[in-house]
mmCIF file of C-alpha atoms in Angstrom:
data_model
loop_
_atom_site.group_PDB
_atom_site.id
_atom_site.type_symbol
_atom_site.label_atom_id
_atom_site.label_comp_id
_atom_site.label_asym_id
_atom_site.label_seq_id
_atom_site.Cartn_x
_atom_site.Cartn_y
_atom_site.Cartn_z
ATOM 1 C CA UNK A 1 -12.540 42.438 -39.466
ATOM 2 C CA UNK A 2 -10.706 39.127 -39.800
ATOM 3 C CA UNK A 3 -13.953 37.139 -39.759
ATOM 4 C CA UNK A 4 -15.394 39.401 -42.477
ATOM 5 C CA UNK A 5 -12.200 39.040 -44.523
ATOM 6 C CA UNK A 6 -12.379 35.249 -44.359
ATOM 7 C CA UNK A 7 -16.147 35.259 -44.990
ATOM 8 C CA UNK A 8 -15.358 36.952 -48.313
ATOM 9 C CA UNK A 9 -13.157 33.970 -49.228
ATOM 10 C CA UNK A 10 -9.886 35.899 -49.158
ATOM 11 C CA UNK A 11 -6.609 34.122 -48.446
ATOM 12 C CA UNK A 12 -4.743 34.507 -45.174
ATOM 13 C CA UNK A 13 -0.994 34.446 -44.526
ATOM 14 C CA UNK A 14 -0.503 33.977 -40.781
ATOM 15 C CA UNK A 15 2.854 34.205 -38.992
ATOM 16 C CA UNK A 16 4.029 32.925 -35.606
ATOM 17 C CA UNK A 17 1.905 34.471 -32.835
ATOM 18 C CA UNK A 18 -1.194 34.520 -35.052
ATOM 19 C CA UNK A 19 -1.787 31.057 -33.539
ATOM 20 C CA UNK A 20 -2.688 32.615 -30.206
ATOM 21 C CA UNK A 21 -3.044 36.329 -30.860
ATOM 22 C CA UNK A 22 -6.856 36.320 -30.675
ATOM 23 C CA UNK A 23 -7.031 34.636 -27.289
ATOM 24 C CA UNK A 24 -5.925 37.134 -24.671
ATOM 25 C CA UNK A 25 -8.424 36.020 -22.037
ATOM 26 C CA UNK A 26 -8.711 38.495 -19.172
ATOM 27 C CA UNK A 27 -5.690 40.431 -20.494
ATOM 28 C CA UNK A 28 -7.570 41.706 -23.556
ATOM 29 C CA UNK A 29 -8.109 45.456 -23.556
ATOM 30 C CA UNK A 30 -11.727 46.553 -23.285
ATOM 31 C CA UNK A 31 -13.494 46.541 -26.633
ATOM 32 C CA UNK A 32 -11.055 44.125 -28.322
ATOM 33 C CA UNK A 33 -12.635 41.101 -29.953
ATOM 34 C CA UNK A 34 -11.596 37.614 -28.894
ATOM 35 C CA UNK A 35 -11.538 34.482 -31.065
ATOM 36 C CA UNK A 36 -10.163 31.765 -28.767
ATOM 37 C CA UNK A 37 -10.710 28.983 -31.322
ATOM 38 C CA UNK A 38 -8.973 30.838 -34.195
ATOM 39 C CA UNK A 39 -5.965 28.504 -34.154
ATOM 40 C CA UNK A 40 -8.142 25.394 -34.403
ATOM 41 C CA UNK A 41 -10.897 26.756 -36.665
ATOM 42 C CA UNK A 42 -8.831 28.756 -39.167
ATOM 43 C CA UNK A 43 -5.199 27.667 -38.933
ATOM 44 C CA UNK A 44 -6.037 24.039 -38.214
ATOM 45 C CA UNK A 45 -3.772 23.617 -35.197
ATOM 46 C CA UNK A 46 -3.879 23.644 -31.423
ATOM 47 C CA UNK A 47 -1.213 26.001 -30.068
ATOM 48 C CA UNK A 48 0.006 24.956 -26.624
ATOM 49 C CA UNK A 49 3.289 26.663 -25.891
ATOM 50 C CA UNK A 50 6.810 26.555 -27.274
ATOM 51 C CA UNK A 51 10.331 25.458 -26.447
ATOM 52 C CA UNK A 52 13.074 27.770 -25.205
ATOM 53 C CA UNK A 53 13.748 30.648 -27.604
ATOM 54 C CA UNK A 54 17.546 30.555 -27.327
ATOM 55 C CA UNK A 55 18.022 27.187 -29.044
ATOM 56 C CA UNK A 56 16.385 28.061 -32.307
ATOM 57 C CA UNK A 57 14.827 25.469 -34.597
ATOM 58 C CA UNK A 58 16.299 23.161 -37.230
ATOM 59 C CA UNK A 59 13.895 23.431 -40.191
ATOM 60 C CA UNK A 60 13.457 20.866 -42.991
ATOM 61 C CA UNK A 61 11.260 20.657 -46.060
ATOM 62 C CA UNK A 62 8.938 17.681 -45.708
ATOM 63 C CA UNK A 63 9.873 15.323 -48.545
ATOM 64 C CA UNK A 64 6.299 14.762 -49.694
ATOM 65 C CA UNK A 65 5.810 18.533 -50.053
ATOM 66 C CA UNK A 66 9.026 19.451 -51.881
ATOM 67 C CA UNK A 67 7.180 20.312 -55.120
ATOM 68 C CA UNK A 68 4.720 22.695 -53.422
ATOM 69 C CA UNK A 69 5.011 26.211 -54.946
ATOM 70 C CA UNK A 70 5.474 27.821 -51.527
ATOM 71 C CA UNK A 71 8.749 25.910 -51.174
ATOM 72 C CA UNK A 72 10.183 26.918 -54.570
ATOM 73 C CA UNK A 73 13.751 28.176 -54.258
ATOM 74 C CA UNK A 74 14.176 27.312 -50.557
ATOM 75 C CA UNK A 75 17.161 25.441 -49.185
ATOM 76 C CA UNK A 76 16.029 21.991 -47.960
ATOM 77 C CA UNK A 77 17.244 22.646 -44.387
ATOM 78 C CA UNK A 78 18.215 25.677 -42.319
ATOM 79 C CA UNK A 79 18.473 27.005 -38.768
ATOM 80 C CA UNK A 80 15.683 29.382 -37.743
ATOM 81 C CA UNK A 81 15.580 31.592 -34.685
ATOM 82 C CA UNK A 82 13.160 31.258 -31.810
ATOM 83 C CA UNK A 83 11.607 28.312 -30.079
ATOM 84 C CA UNK A 84 9.646 25.503 -31.659
ATOM 85 C CA UNK A 85 5.897 25.972 -31.349
ATOM 86 C CA UNK A 86 3.845 23.004 -30.174
ATOM 87 C CA UNK A 87 0.939 22.915 -32.638
ATOM 88 C CA UNK A 88 -0.178 19.302 -32.832
ATOM 89 C CA UNK A 89 -2.616 17.885 -33.551
ATOM 90 C CA UNK A 90 -3.177 19.473 -36.971
ATOM 91 C CA UNK A 91 -6.465 19.343 -38.807
ATOM 92 C CA UNK A 92 -6.356 16.312 -41.135
ATOM 93 C CA UNK A 93 -6.939 18.621 -44.122
ATOM 94 C CA UNK A 94 -3.677 20.509 -43.494
ATOM 95 C CA UNK A 95 -0.748 20.004 -45.863
ATOM 96 C CA UNK A 96 2.510 20.164 -43.901
ATOM 97 C CA UNK A 97 5.326 21.874 -45.806
ATOM 98 C CA UNK A 98 8.080 22.303 -43.212
ATOM 99 C CA UNK A 99 8.936 20.575 -39.958
ATOM 100 C CA UNK A 100 11.198 21.659 -37.146
ATOM 101 C CA UNK A 101 13.188 20.003 -34.398
ATOM 102 C CA UNK A 102 15.305 21.183 -31.489
ATOM 103 C CA UNK A 103 18.840 19.867 -31.108
ATOM 104 C CA UNK A 104 19.160 18.607 -27.535
ATOM 105 C CA UNK A 105 22.277 19.061 -25.379
ATOM 106 C CA UNK A 106 23.131 15.364 -25.864
ATOM 107 C CA UNK A 107 23.109 15.748 -29.667
ATOM 108 C CA UNK A 108 19.744 14.051 -30.211
ATOM 109 C CA UNK A 109 16.740 15.831 -31.678
ATOM 110 C CA UNK A 110 13.281 16.500 -30.299
ATOM 111 C CA UNK A 111 10.165 15.080 -31.905
ATOM 112 C CA UNK A 112 9.392 16.950 -35.130
ATOM 113 C CA UNK A 113 6.626 19.540 -35.123
ATOM 114 C CA UNK A 114 5.079 21.093 -38.210
ATOM 115 C CA UNK A 115 6.312 24.697 -38.668
ATOM 116 C CA UNK A 116 4.557 25.626 -41.942
ATOM 117 C CA UNK A 117 1.427 24.305 -43.613
ATOM 118 C CA UNK A 118 -1.524 25.158 -45.821
ATOM 119 C CA UNK A 119 -5.194 24.337 -45.605
ATOM 120 C CA UNK A 120 -8.567 25.481 -46.834
ATOM 121 C CA UNK A 121 -10.899 27.199 -44.372
ATOM 122 C CA UNK A 122 -14.622 27.274 -45.051
ATOM 123 C CA UNK A 123 -16.281 30.188 -43.265
ATOM 124 C CA UNK A 124 -19.887 30.385 -42.090
ATOM 125 C CA UNK A 125 -20.654 32.224 -45.346
ATOM 126 C CA UNK A 126 -19.748 29.059 -47.242
ATOM 127 C CA UNK A 127 -16.762 30.648 -48.984
ATOM 128 C CA UNK A 128 -13.378 28.971 -48.831
ATOM 129 C CA UNK A 129 -10.137 30.767 -47.997
ATOM 130 C CA UNK A 130 -6.633 29.504 -48.685
ATOM 131 C CA UNK A 131 -4.660 29.545 -45.444
ATOM 132 C CA UNK A 132 -0.889 29.525 -45.014
ATOM 133 C CA UNK A 133 0.561 29.453 -41.515
ATOM 134 C CA UNK A 134 4.111 29.336 -40.229
ATOM 135 C CA UNK A 135 5.177 29.245 -36.598
ATOM 136 C CA UNK A 136 8.561 30.591 -37.690
ATOM 137 C CA UNK A 137 9.071 34.313 -37.556
ATOM 138 C CA UNK A 138 10.729 35.985 -34.605
ATOM 139 C CA UNK A 139 12.186 39.265 -35.885
ATOM 140 C CA UNK A 140 15.611 37.723 -36.652
ATOM 141 C CA UNK A 141 14.043 35.289 -39.134
ATOM 142 C CA UNK A 142 12.988 38.176 -41.383
ATOM 143 C CA UNK A 143 16.668 38.730 -42.271
ATOM 144 C CA UNK A 144 17.041 35.136 -43.524
ATOM 145 C CA UNK A 145 16.731 34.616 -47.302
ATOM 146 C CA UNK A 146 14.885 31.293 -46.816
ATOM 147 C CA UNK A 147 12.269 32.907 -44.594
ATOM 148 C CA UNK A 148 11.872 35.868 -46.940
ATOM 149 C CA UNK A 149 11.401 33.495 -49.893
ATOM 150 C CA UNK A 150 8.912 31.382 -47.912
ATOM 151 C CA UNK A 151 6.756 34.427 -47.192
ATOM 152 C CA UNK A 152 7.040 35.798 -50.731
ATOM 153 C CA UNK A 153 5.973 32.446 -52.172
ATOM 154 C CA UNK A 154 3.082 32.198 -49.693
ATOM 155 C CA UNK A 155 1.848 35.675 -50.657
ATOM 156 C CA UNK A 156 1.837 34.611 -54.308
ATOM 157 C CA UNK A 157 0.210 31.246 -53.549
ATOM 158 C CA UNK A 158 -2.620 32.661 -51.409
ATOM 159 C CA UNK A 159 -4.574 34.330 -54.205
ATOM 160 C CA UNK A 160 -3.531 31.624 -56.679
ATOM 161 C CA UNK A 161 -0.918 33.577 -58.618
#
């Protein structure tokens, strides 16, 4: 269904575990489709784990992206819940909107990882879909005004509204 949706050129808003939700390996229930390269092919990233969930993530708007419509009305920095997903390297066509870091016990910060980006995905049908992905989004994030605004803006941006 997802492949057909993208083949029609429709936009996709993907949240958190979408980066690895189609690759269940031997754990997939019988009859469930697998798409192990979904993260790389569609989202434009390579998911390979995450940091500890308890620390949360310090999120910042990437300066070069501050005028992107998905970021309209967001605070420039905030604390999100959940661990920081390791998603690098990104496809060179991706436009990073937000980055995240983890504050270490010694007060320093981890290397920044992208936590929200856009890109165009061209399916086998030749149609292009607008893709928005964020690795933010454990259930507690949905109560945060910044996260709600991010998703609302992405839903409007996807179909070009």
